[in-house]
Amino acid sequence: MNDPRIQDADPEIASLIEKEAKRQHEKLRLIASENYAPRAVMEACGSVLNNKYSEGYAGRRYYEGQQNIDEVEQLAIERLKSLFGVDHANVQPYSGSPANLAVYFAFLKPGDTVMGMALPSGGHLTHGWNVSITGSYFNSVQYGVRKDDHRIDFDEVARLAREHKPKLLFCGATAYPRLIDFDKFAEIAREVGAILVADIAHISGLVAGGAHPSPVGRAEVITSTTHKTFCGPRGGMILCDEKHKAAIDKAVFPGLQGGPHNGTTAGIAVAAKRAATDEFKAYAKNIVENSRALADRLLHHGFALVTGGTDNHLAVIDLTNKGVTGKKYAKALDRAGIVCNYNSVPFDPRKPFDPSGVRIGTAAITARGMGKDEMVRLADWMNDVAENLDDEAKLASIAAAVKEMCDAFPAPGLDVR
Ligand SMILES: *Cc1c(COP(=O)(O)O)cnc(C)c1O
């Protein structure tokens, strides 16, 4: 049978994959939602599990031949239950957004009221932002951060919750550099009879590793991606109390999806096993320490940080005082081998496609084993870039120095050196 390797079957794609591996090796990847999945996770994802259909849940499938898949999915579920200390885990959502959509489908009818953090304050699209299905099929009420310190405005959360009585209250964020106070959210949700949903997409690795307080026991439903700080495959999960198990499972399948991606499920199981180790705890702690070290050195260089710093893996830089827009700075950084995304800052006077800030994160660079010394060098380079935005020779020389540092810290899961 003719079954060539990708190098022969499709040299164009093979070469692009190789180039991408090289790019991921020689750049400092600061996109806060990205990481390096370990080799074992990648192997699970690219395995024969890809070939199996298994609509339904273990022991209750619509197709035969589930002898191995049922065990894979059960392992993923049991490991997550014990890792996070929850009653139930659903590992089938295709990603973070479908996981959230399943929660809407489990508890709301179109037009029902949901509350979440507004996108410009650091919330996610799926928390009811207007361009998302969650903001157009549901009655969405959005809270934000305070003007003076950019922290979540709990007075506003409580006031809006009392006024609008949402059925679901979402907390958790995509560009918020501080700890999420799950106790305060739980108190408000309880008062107004809302189900509190903690979306820990960005921080699930920190929660699992003990570097961020856990929402378990506070939020009745917890959603997450599995590919951010959690270091797993691209996927999603929903953790919940026993009383919501049936509604959540039914909402994911048959409510929203067909067959689960079994390779991904296996990758989640591998990631969950690793997340229970002391090595992972140290990783989670190092992410936050590196984030603080990077933030401190950026402050030293006169960069303005949203909320003045960070408690987690990410920071948002407001570049207004540096006289450059987020987009121009992100593009110059990319030419210097430092990759991040431009990002709105709270109360940003500029448009989302050309905002005032950039968002940075330390999950991926910490996965390479980089530490405080490297964070200082990185912040110094970031300052050099801000001062030499149009000096291509200078940017190229920084990129060369970045590559040299990256050569000393090989990334997990990559085959280039
Ligand atoms: C990343 C993210 C998601 C969505 O994840 P996708 O896998 O990109 O769909 C949902 N919620 C939050 C808070 C996120 O940061």
Coordinates of C-alpha atoms and ligand atoms in Angstrom, one line a residue:
M1 CA 0.0 0.0 0.0
N2 CA 1.2 3.5 -0.9
D3 CA 1.2 5.4 2.4
P4 CA 4.0 8.0 2.2
R5 CA 5.2 10.2 5.0
I6 CA 4.0 13.8 4.8
Q7 CA 7.4 14.9 3.4
D8 CA 6.6 12.9 0.3
A9 CA 2.8 13.1 0.3
D10 CA 2.7 16.8 0.6
P11 CA 6.1 18.6 0.6
E12 CA 4.5 22.0 0.6
I13 CA 2.6 21.4 3.9
A14 CA 5.6 19.4 5.3
S15 CA 7.9 22.3 4.7
L16 CA 5.5 24.8 6.3
I17 CA 5.3 22.6 9.4
E18 CA 9.1 22.5 9.5
K19 CA 9.3 26.3 9.1
E20 CA 6.7 26.8 11.9
A21 CA 8.7 24.5 14.2
K22 CA 11.8 26.6 13.4
R23 CA 9.8 29.8 14.1
Q24 CA 8.5 28.4 17.4
H25 CA 12.1 27.5 18.3
E26 CA 13.9 30.8 17.6
K27 CA 11.3 33.3 18.8
L28 CA 10.3 34.4 22.2
R29 CA 6.6 33.5 22.2
L30 CA 4.8 35.9 24.5
I31 CA 1.2 35.4 23.3
A32 CA -0.5 34.8 26.6
S33 CA -2.9 32.1 25.3
E34 CA -0.2 30.1 23.7
N35 CA 2.2 27.4 24.9
Y36 CA 4.3 24.4 23.9
A37 CA 2.4 21.1 24.3
P38 CA 4.8 18.5 25.5
R39 CA 5.8 15.7 23.0
A40 CA 3.6 13.1 24.7
V41 CA 0.6 15.3 24.2
M42 CA 1.4 15.9 20.6
E43 CA 1.8 12.1 20.1
A44 CA -1.6 11.4 21.6
C45 CA -3.2 14.0 19.3
G46 CA -1.5 12.7 16.2
S47 CA -2.4 9.1 16.9
V48 CA -4.8 6.5 15.5
L49 CA -7.4 7.7 17.9
N50 CA -8.1 10.2 15.2
N51 CA -9.8 7.5 13.2
K52 CA -12.5 6.5 15.6
Y53 CA -16.1 7.8 15.9
S54 CA -17.6 7.6 19.4
E55 CA -20.7 9.8 19.7
G56 CA -22.1 9.5 23.2
Y57 CA -20.3 8.8 26.5
A58 CA -18.4 5.8 27.9
G59 CA -20.7 2.8 28.1
R60 CA -23.4 4.6 26.1
R61 CA -22.1 5.0 22.6
Y62 CA -23.8 5.1 19.3
Y63 CA -21.1 3.1 17.5
E64 CA -19.4 -0.2 18.4
G65 CA -15.7 -0.7 18.8
Q66 CA -15.3 1.5 21.8
Q67 CA -13.2 -0.9 23.9
N68 CA -10.2 1.4 24.0
I69 CA -11.9 4.8 23.5
D70 CA -14.1 4.3 26.6
E71 CA -11.0 3.7 28.7
V72 CA -9.2 6.8 27.2
E73 CA -12.1 9.1 27.9
Q74 CA -12.6 7.6 31.4
L75 CA -8.9 8.1 32.2
A76 CA -9.1 11.8 31.1
I77 CA -12.3 12.3 33.2
E78 CA -11.0 10.6 36.3
R79 CA -7.6 12.4 36.2
L80 CA -9.3 15.8 35.9
K81 CA -11.8 15.0 38.7
S82 CA -8.9 14.1 41.0
L83 CA -6.7 17.0 39.8
F84 CA -9.3 19.7 40.4
G85 CA -11.3 18.0 43.0
V86 CA -14.6 18.2 41.1
D87 CA -17.6 15.8 40.9
H88 CA -17.7 15.7 37.1
A89 CA -15.7 16.5 34.0
N90 CA -16.8 16.6 30.4
V91 CA -13.8 16.4 28.0
Q92 CA -15.6 16.5 24.7
P93 CA -15.9 20.2 23.9
Y94 CA -13.9 20.9 20.7
S95 CA -12.4 24.0 22.3
G96 CA -13.0 26.8 24.9
S97 CA -15.7 28.6 22.9
P98 CA -17.8 25.5 22.3
A99 CA -17.4 24.6 26.0
N100 CA -18.9 27.9 26.9
L101 CA -21.6 27.6 24.3
A102 CA -22.6 24.2 25.8
V103 CA -23.0 25.9 29.2
Y104 CA -25.4 28.5 27.6
F105 CA -27.3 25.6 25.9
A106 CA -27.5 23.7 29.2
F107 CA -29.1 26.5 31.2
L108 CA -30.5 29.2 29.0
K109 CA -33.2 29.7 26.4
P110 CA -32.6 32.3 23.6
G111 CA -33.3 35.8 25.1
D112 CA -32.4 34.8 28.7
T113 CA -30.1 37.0 30.6
V114 CA -26.4 36.3 31.0
M115 CA -23.7 38.5 32.6
G116 CA -20.0 38.6 31.8
M117 CA -17.0 40.8 31.6
A118 CA -16.8 43.2 28.6
L119 CA -14.2 42.4 26.0
P120 CA -12.4 45.8 26.4
S121 CA -12.0 45.1 30.2
G122 CA -10.4 41.7 29.4
G123 CA -13.4 39.5 29.1
H124 CA -13.9 36.9 26.4
L125 CA -16.1 37.1 23.3
T126 CA -18.2 34.2 24.6
H127 CA -19.1 36.0 27.8
G128 CA -21.8 37.9 26.0
W129 CA -19.9 40.4 23.8
N130 CA -22.1 41.8 21.1
V131 CA -20.5 40.3 18.0
S132 CA -20.6 36.8 19.5
I133 CA -23.6 34.5 19.3
T134 CA -23.6 34.8 23.1
G135 CA -24.3 38.5 22.8
S136 CA -26.9 38.3 20.0
Y137 CA -29.0 35.2 20.9
F138 CA -29.1 36.0 24.6
N139 CA -29.8 39.2 26.6
S140 CA -26.2 40.1 27.6
V141 CA -25.3 42.4 30.4
Q142 CA -21.6 43.4 30.6
Y143 CA -19.6 44.5 33.6
G144 CA -16.1 46.0 33.5
V145 CA -13.1 47.2 35.5
R146 CA -12.8 50.4 37.5
K147 CA -11.4 53.5 35.8
D148 CA -8.9 54.3 38.5
D149 CA -7.1 50.9 39.0
H150 CA -8.4 48.7 36.2
R151 CA -9.5 46.0 38.7
I152 CA -12.9 44.3 38.4
D153 CA -15.6 46.6 39.6
F154 CA -17.5 44.4 42.1
D155 CA -19.8 47.3 43.0
E156 CA -20.9 47.4 39.4
V157 CA -21.1 43.5 39.2
A158 CA -23.4 43.5 42.2
R159 CA -25.5 46.4 41.0
L160 CA -26.0 45.0 37.5
A161 CA -26.7 41.5 38.9
R162 CA -29.4 42.8 41.3
E163 CA -31.0 44.9 38.5
H164 CA -30.9 42.3 35.7
K165 CA -31.1 38.9 37.6
P166 CA -28.9 36.9 35.1
K167 CA -29.4 33.2 35.0
L168 CA -25.7 32.8 34.3
L169 CA -22.9 34.9 35.7
F170 CA -19.5 34.4 33.9
C171 CA -16.2 35.3 35.6
G172 CA -12.8 34.7 34.2
A173 CA -10.9 36.6 31.5
T174 CA -8.6 36.6 28.6
A175 CA -6.6 39.7 29.3
Y176 CA -6.9 40.4 33.0
P177 CA -3.5 40.4 34.9
R178 CA -4.8 39.9 38.4
L179 CA -6.3 37.1 40.5
I180 CA -10.0 36.5 40.0
D181 CA -11.8 36.7 43.3
F182 CA -14.1 33.7 43.0
D183 CA -15.5 34.2 46.5
K184 CA -16.9 37.6 45.7
F185 CA -18.4 36.4 42.4
A186 CA -20.0 33.4 44.3
E187 CA -21.5 35.7 46.9
I188 CA -23.1 37.9 44.2
A189 CA -24.3 34.9 42.2
R190 CA -25.9 33.4 45.3
E191 CA -27.7 36.6 46.2
V192 CA -29.4 36.9 42.8
G193 CA -29.9 33.2 42.2
A194 CA -27.5 33.0 39.2
I195 CA -25.3 30.0 38.3
L196 CA -21.7 31.1 38.6
V197 CA -19.6 29.9 35.7
A198 CA -15.8 30.3 36.1
D199 CA -14.1 30.3 32.7
I200 CA -10.5 29.5 33.6
A201 CA -9.3 29.1 30.0
H202 CA -6.1 31.1 30.6
I203 CA -5.4 30.0 34.1
S204 CA -6.3 26.4 34.4
G205 CA -2.7 25.3 34.5
L206 CA -2.0 27.8 37.2
V207 CA -5.1 26.6 39.2
A208 CA -4.0 22.9 38.7
G209 CA -0.5 23.8 39.8
G210 CA -1.6 25.8 42.8
A211 CA -0.4 29.1 41.5
H212 CA -3.9 30.7 41.4
P213 CA -6.8 30.1 43.8
S214 CA -9.3 27.5 42.6
P215 CA -12.9 28.3 41.7
V216 CA -13.9 24.8 42.9
G217 CA -16.6 25.0 45.6
R218 CA -17.4 28.6 44.5
A219 CA -18.5 28.2 40.8
E220 CA -21.0 25.5 40.1
V221 CA -19.7 25.2 36.5
I222 CA -16.1 25.6 35.4
T223 CA -15.0 25.8 31.7
S224 CA -11.6 25.9 30.3
T225 CA -9.5 25.4 27.2
T226 CA -6.8 22.7 27.6
H227 CA -4.1 24.3 25.4
K228 CA -3.1 27.5 27.3
T229 CA -1.3 27.3 30.7
F230 CA -2.7 23.7 31.0
C231 CA -0.2 22.6 28.4
G232 CA -2.5 20.1 26.7
P233 CA -3.9 19.7 23.2
R234 CA -6.2 22.3 21.6
G235 CA -9.5 21.4 23.3
G236 CA -12.0 22.3 26.0
M237 CA -13.4 20.9 29.2
I238 CA -16.3 21.5 31.5
L239 CA -16.0 20.7 35.2
C240 CA -19.2 20.8 37.4
D241 CA -21.1 19.7 40.5
E242 CA -22.9 16.4 40.4
K243 CA -26.3 18.2 40.1
H244 CA -25.3 19.7 36.7
K245 CA -23.7 16.6 35.2
A246 CA -26.7 15.5 33.2
A247 CA -27.5 18.9 31.8
I248 CA -23.8 19.6 30.8
D249 CA -23.3 16.2 29.2
K250 CA -26.6 16.5 27.2
A251 CA -25.7 20.0 26.1
V252 CA -22.3 19.0 24.7
F253 CA -23.7 15.8 23.1
P254 CA -26.2 15.7 21.4
G255 CA -26.9 19.4 22.0
L256 CA -24.0 21.0 20.4
Q257 CA -21.5 18.5 18.9
G258 CA -21.3 15.1 17.2
G259 CA -18.3 12.8 17.7
P260 CA -15.6 13.8 20.2
H261 CA -12.0 14.2 19.0
N262 CA -10.5 11.2 20.6
G263 CA -6.9 12.1 20.0
T264 CA -7.6 15.3 21.8
T265 CA -9.2 13.4 24.6
A266 CA -6.1 11.3 25.0
G267 CA -4.0 14.4 24.9
I268 CA -6.1 15.9 27.7
A269 CA -5.5 12.7 29.8
V270 CA -1.8 13.0 29.2
A271 CA -1.8 16.6 30.2
A272 CA -3.9 16.0 33.3
K273 CA -1.5 13.3 34.4
R274 CA 1.4 15.7 34.0
A275 CA -0.4 18.5 35.7
A276 CA -0.6 16.4 38.9
T277 CA 3.2 16.2 39.3
D278 CA 5.5 18.3 41.4
E279 CA 7.3 19.3 38.2
F280 CA 4.1 20.9 37.0
K281 CA 3.5 22.7 40.3
A282 CA 7.0 24.2 39.9
Y283 CA 6.3 25.1 36.3
A284 CA 3.1 26.9 37.4
K285 CA 4.9 28.8 40.1
N286 CA 7.7 29.7 37.7
I287 CA 5.2 31.1 35.2
V288 CA 4.0 33.6 37.7
E289 CA 7.4 34.5 39.1
N290 CA 8.7 35.1 35.5
S291 CA 5.6 37.2 34.8
R292 CA 6.3 39.3 37.8
A293 CA 10.0 39.6 37.0
L294 CA 9.2 40.7 33.4
A295 CA 6.6 43.2 34.6
D296 CA 9.0 44.7 37.2
R297 CA 11.7 45.2 34.6
L298 CA 9.2 46.7 32.2
L299 CA 8.1 49.1 34.9
H300 CA 11.7 50.0 35.5
H301 CA 11.9 51.0 31.8
G302 CA 8.9 53.3 32.2
F303 CA 6.3 51.0 30.6
A304 CA 2.8 51.5 31.9
L305 CA 1.0 48.2 32.9
V306 CA -2.7 47.8 33.2
T307 CA -3.5 47.5 37.0
G308 CA 0.2 48.4 37.6
G309 CA 1.5 44.9 37.4
T310 CA 0.5 41.2 37.4
D311 CA -0.5 38.3 39.7
N312 CA -0.7 35.7 37.0
H313 CA 0.9 34.7 33.7
L314 CA 0.1 37.8 31.7
A315 CA 0.5 41.6 31.6
V316 CA -1.1 44.2 29.4
I317 CA 1.1 47.2 28.5
D318 CA -0.5 50.5 27.8
L319 CA 1.9 52.2 25.3
T320 CA 0.3 55.6 25.3
N321 CA 3.2 57.2 27.2
K322 CA 5.7 55.6 24.8
G323 CA 4.1 57.4 21.8
V324 CA 3.5 54.2 19.8
T325 CA 0.3 52.2 19.1
G326 CA -0.1 48.5 20.1
K327 CA -0.1 47.4 16.6
K328 CA 3.0 49.2 15.5
Y329 CA 4.9 48.0 18.6
A330 CA 3.7 44.4 18.2
K331 CA 4.9 44.4 14.6
A332 CA 8.3 45.8 15.5
L333 CA 8.6 43.3 18.3
D334 CA 7.8 40.5 15.9
R335 CA 10.7 41.7 13.6
A336 CA 12.9 41.5 16.7
G337 CA 11.9 37.9 17.4
I338 CA 9.5 38.7 20.2
V339 CA 5.9 37.7 19.4
C340 CA 2.9 39.1 21.2
N341 CA -0.5 40.5 20.2
Y342 CA -1.8 44.0 20.2
N343 CA -4.6 44.4 22.7
S344 CA -7.1 47.0 23.8
V345 CA -6.5 48.5 27.2
P346 CA -9.5 49.4 29.6
F347 CA -11.2 52.6 28.4
D348 CA -9.1 52.5 25.3
P349 CA -9.7 55.6 23.2
R350 CA -8.4 53.7 20.1
K351 CA -10.2 51.1 18.0
P352 CA -9.8 47.3 18.6
F353 CA -8.0 46.8 15.3
D354 CA -5.3 49.4 16.3
P355 CA -5.5 49.7 20.1
S356 CA -3.2 51.3 22.7
G357 CA -1.7 48.2 24.2
V358 CA -0.1 44.8 23.8
R359 CA -0.7 41.7 25.9
I360 CA 2.3 39.5 26.9
G361 CA 2.5 36.2 28.8
T362 CA 5.1 33.9 30.2
A363 CA 3.6 30.4 29.8
A364 CA 5.5 29.4 26.7
I365 CA 8.9 30.9 27.6
T366 CA 8.7 29.4 31.0
A367 CA 8.0 26.0 29.4
R368 CA 11.5 26.3 27.8
G369 CA 13.0 26.6 31.3
M370 CA 13.7 30.3 31.1
G371 CA 14.0 32.2 34.4
K372 CA 14.5 35.6 35.9
D373 CA 17.7 36.5 34.1
E374 CA 16.1 35.8 30.8
M375 CA 13.1 38.0 31.8
V376 CA 15.4 40.9 32.5
R377 CA 17.1 40.5 29.1
L378 CA 13.7 40.2 27.4
A379 CA 12.4 43.4 29.0
D380 CA 15.6 45.2 28.0
W381 CA 15.1 44.1 24.4
M382 CA 11.5 45.1 24.6
N383 CA 12.6 48.6 25.7
D384 CA 15.2 48.7 22.9
V385 CA 12.5 47.9 20.4
A386 CA 10.2 50.7 21.7
E387 CA 13.1 53.1 21.3
N388 CA 14.1 51.9 17.8
L389 CA 10.8 51.1 16.1
D390 CA 11.9 51.9 12.6
D391 CA 15.6 50.9 12.9
E392 CA 15.5 47.6 10.9
A393 CA 19.2 46.9 11.6
K394 CA 18.7 47.3 15.3
L395 CA 15.6 45.0 15.2
A396 CA 17.5 42.4 13.3
S397 CA 20.4 42.5 15.8
I398 CA 17.9 41.9 18.6
A399 CA 16.3 39.1 16.7
A400 CA 19.8 37.5 16.4
A401 CA 20.4 37.8 20.1
V402 CA 16.9 36.4 20.8
K403 CA 17.7 33.4 18.7
E404 CA 21.0 32.8 20.5
M405 CA 19.1 32.8 23.8
C406 CA 16.4 30.5 22.4
D407 CA 19.1 28.0 21.2
A408 CA 20.1 27.6 24.9
F409 CA 16.5 26.7 25.9
P410 CA 15.1 24.0 23.6
A411 CA 11.3 24.0 23.7
P412 CA 9.1 20.9 24.5
G413 CA 7.6 19.0 21.6
L414 CA 9.8 20.5 18.9
D415 CA 12.2 18.6 16.7
V416 CA 14.5 21.5 15.7
R417 CA 17.6 22.6 17.5
Ligands
LIG1 C1 -9.2 31.4 25.0 C2 -10.4 31.6 25.7 C3 -11.6 31.0 25.3 C4 -11.8 30.3 24.0 O1 -11.0 29.3 23.6 P1 -10.9 28.8 22.1 O2 -10.3 27.5 22.3 O3 -10.1 29.8 21.4 O4 -12.3 28.7 21.6 C5 -12.7 31.1 26.2 N1 -12.7 31.9 27.3 C6 -11.5 32.5 27.6 C7 -11.6 33.3 28.9 C8 -10.4 32.4 26.9 O5 -9.3 33.1 27.2

